[in-house]
Coordinates of C-alpha atoms and ligand atoms in Angstrom, one line a residue:
M688 CA 30.8 -57.6 37.4
F689 CA 29.5 -54.5 39.6
I690 CA 29.3 -51.3 37.9
V691 CA 29.7 -48.0 40.0
G692 CA 29.6 -45.0 37.4
E693 CA 32.1 -42.4 38.3
L694 CA 30.8 -39.6 36.1
I695 CA 28.8 -37.3 39.1
N696 CA 32.6 -36.1 40.5
G697 CA 32.9 -32.3 40.8
M698 CA 36.3 -32.9 39.5
Y699 CA 34.5 -32.9 36.0
G700 CA 34.3 -29.3 34.7
N701 CA 30.4 -29.4 33.7
I702 CA 30.1 -31.2 37.2
G703 CA 31.3 -28.5 38.9
K704 CA 29.5 -25.6 37.6
A705 CA 26.2 -27.3 37.9
I706 CA 27.4 -27.7 42.1
A707 CA 28.5 -24.2 42.8
G708 CA 25.0 -23.0 40.8
R709 CA 23.1 -25.8 41.4
D710 CA 21.5 -26.9 38.4
K711 CA 19.5 -30.0 39.5
K712 CA 18.7 -31.1 35.8
V713 CA 22.4 -31.6 35.3
I714 CA 23.2 -33.9 37.8
Q715 CA 19.9 -36.1 37.0
E716 CA 20.7 -36.3 33.5
C717 CA 23.9 -37.2 33.9
A718 CA 22.3 -39.6 36.9
L719 CA 19.8 -41.4 34.3
S720 CA 22.3 -41.6 31.4
Q721 CA 25.2 -43.9 33.4
V722 CA 21.7 -45.5 34.8
K723 CA 20.5 -45.7 31.3
S724 CA 24.5 -47.5 30.0
G725 CA 24.3 -50.1 32.8
A726 CA 25.6 -48.3 35.7
D727 CA 24.2 -50.5 39.1
A728 CA 25.4 -47.7 41.9
L729 CA 26.3 -43.8 41.0
D730 CA 29.4 -42.6 42.6
V731 CA 29.3 -39.0 43.2
N732 CA 31.9 -36.8 44.3
C733 CA 31.7 -33.5 45.0
G734 CA 35.2 -32.8 43.8
P735 CA 38.3 -30.5 45.4
A736 CA 36.5 -26.9 44.2
S737 CA 33.8 -27.1 46.7
R738 CA 33.5 -24.7 49.5
D739 CA 30.7 -26.5 51.5
P740 CA 31.2 -30.3 50.8
V741 CA 29.1 -31.7 54.0
S742 CA 25.8 -29.6 51.9
D743 CA 27.2 -30.1 48.4
I744 CA 26.9 -33.9 48.9
K745 CA 23.2 -33.3 50.2
W746 CA 22.4 -31.9 47.6
L747 CA 23.6 -34.1 44.8
I748 CA 21.9 -37.1 46.5
E749 CA 19.1 -35.6 47.0
S750 CA 18.9 -35.0 43.0
I751 CA 19.7 -37.7 41.6
Q752 CA 17.3 -39.9 44.1
E753 CA 14.3 -38.4 42.5
V754 CA 15.2 -39.6 39.6
T755 CA 16.7 -43.4 40.1
D756 CA 17.4 -45.2 43.5
K757 CA 20.1 -47.3 41.9
T758 CA 22.9 -47.7 45.2
I759 CA 24.7 -44.6 46.0
C760 CA 28.5 -44.6 46.5
V761 CA 29.1 -42.2 48.8
D762 CA 32.9 -41.0 48.0
S763 CA 35.3 -38.3 49.5
S764 CA 38.6 -38.0 52.5
K765 CA 36.6 -36.5 54.7
P766 CA 34.2 -38.4 57.6
K767 CA 32.1 -35.1 58.1
V768 CA 31.4 -35.4 54.4
I769 CA 30.8 -39.0 54.2
E770 CA 28.1 -38.7 57.5
S771 CA 26.5 -36.2 55.4
G772 CA 25.9 -37.8 52.2
L773 CA 25.0 -41.7 54.0
K774 CA 22.3 -39.4 56.5
A775 CA 20.5 -38.4 52.3
V776 CA 20.8 -41.5 51.2
K777 CA 17.0 -43.6 51.5
G778 CA 18.8 -47.5 50.4
T779 CA 21.6 -48.5 49.5
A780 CA 24.6 -47.2 50.2
I781 CA 28.1 -47.7 50.0
L782 CA 30.8 -46.2 51.4
N783 CA 33.5 -44.7 49.7
S784 CA 36.1 -44.9 51.5
T785 CA 38.6 -46.0 54.8
T786 CA 41.9 -46.3 54.6
A787 CA 43.8 -48.5 56.7
D788 CA 44.0 -46.2 59.2
L789 CA 43.1 -46.8 62.8
D790 CA 41.5 -43.1 63.3
K791 CA 39.9 -43.5 60.4
M792 CA 38.5 -47.1 60.5
D793 CA 37.5 -46.3 64.1
I794 CA 34.4 -43.7 62.4
L795 CA 34.4 -45.1 59.2
V796 CA 33.8 -48.9 60.4
P797 CA 30.9 -47.8 62.7
L798 CA 29.6 -45.3 60.3
A799 CA 28.6 -47.9 57.7
K800 CA 27.3 -50.8 60.7
Q801 CA 24.6 -47.5 61.6
Y802 CA 23.8 -47.1 58.0
K803 CA 23.9 -50.3 57.1
A804 CA 26.4 -49.3 54.2
K805 CA 29.3 -51.2 52.2
L806 CA 32.0 -50.1 52.8
I807 CA 35.4 -49.3 50.3
G808 CA 39.0 -50.5 52.3
L809 CA 42.1 -48.8 50.4
T810 CA 45.0 -50.0 50.9
I811 CA 46.8 -47.2 51.8
S812 CA 47.6 -45.6 55.1
A813 CA 48.8 -42.3 55.9
K814 CA 52.3 -44.5 55.4
G815 CA 51.6 -43.4 51.8
I816 CA 50.3 -45.6 48.9
P817 CA 51.8 -49.3 48.2
Q818 CA 55.2 -50.3 46.2
N819 CA 54.8 -53.9 45.8
K820 CA 51.9 -56.5 46.0
D821 CA 53.1 -57.8 49.7
Q822 CA 52.2 -53.5 51.0
R823 CA 49.2 -54.2 50.4
L824 CA 48.6 -56.8 51.0
E825 CA 49.4 -56.6 54.6
L826 CA 46.9 -53.3 54.3
A827 CA 44.2 -55.5 53.1
A828 CA 44.4 -57.7 56.2
E829 CA 44.8 -55.4 58.5
I830 CA 41.3 -53.7 57.2
V831 CA 39.7 -57.3 57.4
S832 CA 40.5 -58.2 60.7
Y833 CA 39.4 -54.8 62.0
C834 CA 36.6 -55.2 60.9
A835 CA 35.7 -58.5 61.7
E836 CA 37.0 -57.8 65.0
K837 CA 34.1 -55.2 64.8
E838 CA 31.6 -57.5 63.3
F839 CA 31.4 -55.5 60.0
P840 CA 30.4 -58.6 57.5
I841 CA 33.1 -59.0 55.1
E842 CA 31.1 -60.1 52.4
D843 CA 30.5 -56.2 52.7
L844 CA 33.1 -55.0 52.1
Y845 CA 34.7 -54.0 49.3
L846 CA 38.8 -53.7 48.9
D847 CA 40.5 -51.0 46.7
P848 CA 44.2 -51.8 45.7
I849 CA 44.4 -48.9 44.0
A850 CA 44.9 -48.3 40.5
M851 CA 48.2 -46.2 39.7
P852 CA 48.7 -44.1 36.2
V853 CA 50.2 -45.4 34.3
N854 CA 52.0 -43.2 32.3
V855 CA 53.8 -42.6 35.6
A856 CA 53.4 -45.9 37.7
Q857 CA 54.3 -48.8 34.9
S858 CA 55.6 -51.5 37.1
Q859 CA 52.9 -51.1 39.3
Q860 CA 50.1 -52.6 37.6
K861 CA 50.9 -56.2 37.6
E862 CA 51.3 -55.7 41.6
V863 CA 47.6 -53.8 41.4
L864 CA 46.5 -57.5 39.4
E865 CA 47.8 -59.7 41.8
A866 CA 47.0 -57.9 44.7
I867 CA 43.3 -58.4 43.6
H868 CA 43.6 -62.5 43.4
E869 CA 45.6 -62.8 46.6
F870 CA 42.5 -60.4 48.4
K871 CA 40.1 -62.9 47.8
I872 CA 42.2 -65.6 50.0
I873 CA 42.6 -63.4 52.8
S874 CA 39.9 -65.0 54.8
D875 CA 36.6 -67.1 54.2
P876 CA 33.8 -65.5 53.6
S877 CA 36.5 -63.1 51.1
P878 CA 36.7 -59.6 50.8
K879 CA 35.3 -58.2 47.7
T880 CA 37.8 -56.5 45.3
I881 CA 36.5 -52.9 43.8
L882 CA 39.1 -50.8 41.5
G883 CA 39.0 -46.9 40.5
L884 CA 39.4 -48.0 36.8
S885 CA 40.1 -44.6 35.2
N886 CA 43.3 -43.8 37.3
V887 CA 45.3 -46.4 34.8
S888 CA 44.4 -43.6 32.1
Q889 CA 44.9 -40.8 33.2
G890 CA 47.9 -38.3 31.4
S891 CA 47.7 -41.4 28.6
T892 CA 46.4 -41.2 25.5
E893 CA 44.3 -44.0 24.1
R894 CA 42.7 -43.6 27.5
S895 CA 39.8 -45.6 26.0
L896 CA 41.9 -48.5 25.1
I897 CA 44.2 -49.1 27.9
N898 CA 41.1 -48.9 30.1
R899 CA 39.3 -51.6 29.0
T900 CA 42.4 -53.8 28.4
F901 CA 43.3 -53.0 32.6
L902 CA 39.7 -54.4 33.5
T903 CA 39.7 -57.1 31.6
M904 CA 42.6 -58.2 33.1
A905 CA 41.1 -57.8 36.3
L906 CA 38.2 -59.6 36.2
G907 CA 40.4 -62.4 34.8
F908 CA 42.2 -61.8 38.3
G909 CA 39.3 -62.2 40.2
L910 CA 37.9 -58.1 39.9
D911 CA 34.6 -58.1 41.7
A912 CA 33.8 -54.1 41.1
A913 CA 34.9 -51.1 39.8
I914 CA 34.0 -47.4 39.7
L915 CA 34.4 -46.2 35.6
D916 CA 32.8 -44.4 33.0
P917 CA 29.5 -46.4 31.7
L918 CA 29.0 -44.2 28.9
D919 CA 32.7 -45.4 27.3
S920 CA 30.4 -48.4 25.1
L921 CA 33.7 -50.3 24.4
L922 CA 34.5 -50.6 27.5
M923 CA 30.7 -51.8 28.6
N924 CA 31.1 -54.4 25.6
A925 CA 34.4 -56.1 26.7
A926 CA 33.1 -55.5 30.5
I927 CA 29.5 -58.4 29.4
A928 CA 31.7 -59.9 27.3
S929 CA 34.3 -60.3 30.0
D930 CA 31.4 -61.8 32.4
L931 CA 30.4 -64.3 29.6
I932 CA 33.8 -65.5 29.1
L933 CA 34.0 -66.1 33.6
N934 CA 30.9 -67.8 32.8
K935 CA 28.6 -65.3 34.9
N936 CA 25.6 -64.9 31.5
I937 CA 25.1 -67.2 29.4
Y938 CA 25.6 -67.8 26.2
C939 CA 23.1 -66.7 23.7
D940 CA 24.3 -65.1 19.9
K941 CA 22.4 -61.2 21.6
F942 CA 24.3 -61.7 24.8
L943 CA 25.4 -58.2 24.4
E944 CA 21.6 -57.0 23.9
A945 CA 19.8 -59.3 26.2
Y946 CA 22.7 -58.1 28.9
R947 CA 21.6 -54.1 27.6
N948 CA 17.7 -55.6 28.4
K949 CA 18.0 -57.5 31.5
Ligands
LIG2021 N1 39.2 -45.6 44.1 C1 37.3 -45.4 44.9 N2 37.1 -43.6 44.7 C2 37.8 -44.0 44.3 C3 38.7 -44.0 43.2 C4 39.6 -44.6 43.1 N3 36.8 -42.2 43.6 C5 37.3 -41.1 42.1 C6 38.0 -41.9 41.5 N4 39.8 -42.8 42.1 C7 37.3 -42.8 40.7 N5 36.5 -41.4 40.1 C8 37.2 -40.7 38.8 C9 37.0 -39.9 38.2 C10 37.2 -39.1 37.2 C11 38.7 -40.0 36.0 C12 39.3 -40.3 37.2 C13 38.4 -41.8 38.3 C14 39.3 -38.6 35.7 N6 38.8 -38.1 35.0 C15 39.3 -37.4 34.2 C16 40.7 -36.9 34.2 O1 41.1 -36.6 35.3 O2 41.5 -36.6 33.3 C17 38.5 -35.4 34.4 C18 38.5 -34.9 32.6 C19 37.4 -33.9 33.2 O3 38.6 -32.3 34.1 O4 36.9 -33.6 32.0 O5 40.3 -39.4 34.5 O6 40.8 -45.1 43.1 N7 37.7 -46.3 45.4

């Protein structure tokens, strides 16, 4: 699976403080520890407290790229912030994210094309978060057909059915899992699928257990990628073992070690 580290997010106290104080070292250490733990890409989000997200995201990305050339996932709901981030990325970028709304897709799909970025499409719209699998599928089909029409490569599109906290939306988990499976059969070539995994356990105790159980199940339903905490080694072990069960890695007795040294 493709792992996007979630920890460079102003929502975390240490990162919010580092952004405000322009403390590069904290950001670079956070980037490197995630890469060392197996992250293929790093999500970068200024968080809700940022007063100047257009310049904060540029500074974050420039700081990270001094220590790693991993893919940068530019995470914001504001197109101006996303554009500022994409401009700063030197290597591969993921645009995180558009919704299924036309006013968003009209700006963000051309932007993803211009910067040769991969694109995350959230299956939400101005009408809100879908309440079942079929509503998610309907929005997914709108995003896929919009991208196809604008000749955005569908293999570079990651659909996100939006993981919801299990303590407030327990009935949604099965809907999200089934949506992951059905997103894959909307078109040929298939879009890819992604989840913000930690959403599922927000507000719960036993977060690590809930996260890794949900991840393992989602991988069974065909999930391609997740934004998660790569420092959670039990979670990473579950991801690696799931790839093994799904025949994505060759078995050997020391498969955990082999994966980590790859
Ligand atoms: N889909 C996509 N992008 C996303 C999300 C998604 N980006 C943001 C988010 N969701 C994924 N990233 C996080 C990062 C942190 C947490 C959850 C998701 C988290 N943070 C602690 C909390 O809220 O309890 C913060 C604890 C602290 O303050 O230290 O859980 O779904 N495409």
